[in-house]
Amino acid sequence: MYVPTPLFKIGDYATFGWNYTSLEGTPTAIDVLVSQSSAGETYTLTANMTFATNPTFVWDTSKQANDPDAPLVVGMYTLVIKDSDSAITDLPSPGYLQVEKTFQFGMYTPAAYTPYPQWNCDICNN
């Protein structure tokens, strides 16, 4: 089954949920980050989040969207979930939470609204 990549509008809320499988040792806390490779930015969404078996996190993207030093850009992002005691570059240990960075999603800014009478189709035949 084909599952399309999720898209979130910059400035809105994005909700992420996940679960853990086969953990022998549970972390005391986790960090949730997003990484945008083309801009070279990694944003910490929350640090030291209490460990829960089926957590969710709601990200208010407007906080980073309005950051004057490193605003969110249109593009693909990677969600990073890791043990608060681990670095992003740490190798996995059997039975413990590895740095999870496989979920990708897109961020976009919408075009301004144009009333239909003023709209022109640039690629349509007249």
Coordinates of C-alpha atoms in Angstrom, one line a residue:
M1 CA 0.0 0.0 0.0
Y2 CA 1.3 3.4 -0.9
V3 CA 1.3 5.9 2.0
P4 CA 1.9 9.5 1.0
T5 CA 4.2 11.7 2.9
P6 CA 2.4 13.9 5.4
L7 CA 2.4 17.7 4.8
F8 CA 2.1 20.3 7.5
K9 CA 1.5 24.0 6.9
I10 CA 4.2 26.2 8.5
G11 CA 2.5 28.2 11.3
D12 CA 0.0 25.4 12.2
Y13 CA 0.0 22.6 14.7
A14 CA 1.5 19.2 13.8
T15 CA 0.7 16.2 15.9
F16 CA 3.0 13.2 16.1
G17 CA 2.3 9.9 17.8
W18 CA 4.4 6.7 18.1
N19 CA 5.0 3.6 20.1
Y20 CA 7.9 1.5 21.2
T21 CA 8.6 -2.2 20.6
S22 CA 11.0 -4.6 22.2
L23 CA 12.5 -2.3 24.7
E24 CA 14.3 -4.1 27.5
G25 CA 15.4 -0.9 29.2
T26 CA 13.3 2.2 29.1
P27 CA 14.7 5.7 29.1
T28 CA 13.8 8.1 31.9
A29 CA 13.1 10.8 29.3
I30 CA 13.1 11.4 25.6
D31 CA 13.9 14.2 23.3
V32 CA 11.9 15.1 20.2
L33 CA 13.6 17.0 17.4
V34 CA 13.1 17.8 13.7
S35 CA 15.9 18.1 11.2
Q36 CA 15.9 19.9 7.9
S37 CA 19.0 18.9 6.0
S38 CA 19.0 21.4 3.1
A39 CA 18.9 24.3 5.6
G40 CA 21.3 22.5 8.0
E41 CA 18.9 23.1 10.9
T42 CA 17.8 20.9 13.8
Y43 CA 15.1 22.1 16.1
T44 CA 14.6 20.7 19.5
L45 CA 10.8 20.5 20.0
T46 CA 11.0 19.1 23.6
A47 CA 13.8 17.9 25.8
N48 CA 13.4 15.5 28.8
M49 CA 9.8 14.5 27.9
T50 CA 8.6 11.9 30.4
F51 CA 8.7 8.4 28.9
A52 CA 5.3 7.0 28.0
T53 CA 4.5 3.8 26.1
N54 CA 2.2 5.5 23.5
P55 CA 3.2 9.2 23.5
T56 CA 2.0 12.0 21.4
F57 CA 3.5 15.4 20.9
V58 CA 1.8 18.5 19.5
W59 CA 4.2 20.9 17.8
D60 CA 3.2 24.5 17.4
T61 CA 5.2 25.3 14.3
S62 CA 4.6 29.0 14.6
K63 CA 7.3 29.2 17.3
Q64 CA 10.1 28.1 14.9
A65 CA 8.4 29.7 11.9
N66 CA 8.9 33.1 13.5
D67 CA 12.4 32.5 14.7
P68 CA 14.5 35.4 13.2
D69 CA 17.7 33.4 13.3
A70 CA 16.5 30.1 11.9
P71 CA 13.0 30.2 10.6
L72 CA 11.3 27.0 9.2
V73 CA 11.7 26.7 5.4
V74 CA 9.6 24.9 2.8
G75 CA 11.0 21.4 2.4
M76 CA 11.3 17.9 3.8
Y77 CA 11.9 17.3 7.5
T78 CA 12.9 14.3 9.6
L79 CA 11.4 13.6 13.0
V80 CA 14.1 12.5 15.5
I81 CA 13.1 10.7 18.7
K82 CA 15.9 9.7 21.1
D83 CA 16.8 8.9 24.7
S84 CA 17.6 12.2 26.4
D85 CA 20.9 10.6 27.6
S86 CA 22.0 9.8 24.0
A87 CA 23.5 11.9 21.3
I88 CA 22.0 11.8 17.8
T89 CA 25.1 10.1 16.5
D90 CA 25.1 7.2 19.1
L91 CA 25.0 3.7 17.8
P92 CA 22.0 1.5 19.0
S93 CA 22.4 -0.9 21.9
P94 CA 20.3 -4.1 22.0
G95 CA 17.1 -3.6 24.0
Y96 CA 17.5 0.1 24.4
L97 CA 15.9 3.0 22.5
Q98 CA 17.9 3.8 19.4
V99 CA 17.9 7.2 17.8
E100 CA 14.9 7.0 15.5
K101 CA 15.0 9.2 12.5
T102 CA 13.1 7.4 9.7
F103 CA 9.9 9.4 9.6
Q104 CA 9.9 12.2 7.0
F105 CA 7.3 14.9 6.4
G106 CA 6.9 18.0 4.4
M107 CA 6.4 21.6 5.5
Y108 CA 4.9 24.2 3.2
T109 CA 3.6 27.8 3.1
P110 CA 0.4 28.3 1.2
A111 CA 0.0 30.7 -1.7
A112 CA -2.0 33.9 -1.0
Y113 CA -5.7 33.7 -1.8
T114 CA -6.7 35.1 -5.2
P115 CA -10.4 35.7 -5.9
Y116 CA -11.5 33.7 -8.9
P117 CA -12.2 36.8 -11.2
Q118 CA -8.6 37.9 -10.7
W119 CA -7.1 34.5 -11.2
N120 CA -5.2 33.6 -14.3
C121 CA -4.1 30.1 -15.3
D122 CA -0.5 30.4 -16.5
I123 CA -0.5 27.0 -18.2
C124 CA -4.0 26.9 -19.6
N125 CA -4.8 27.4 -23.3
N126 CA -6.9 30.5 -24.0

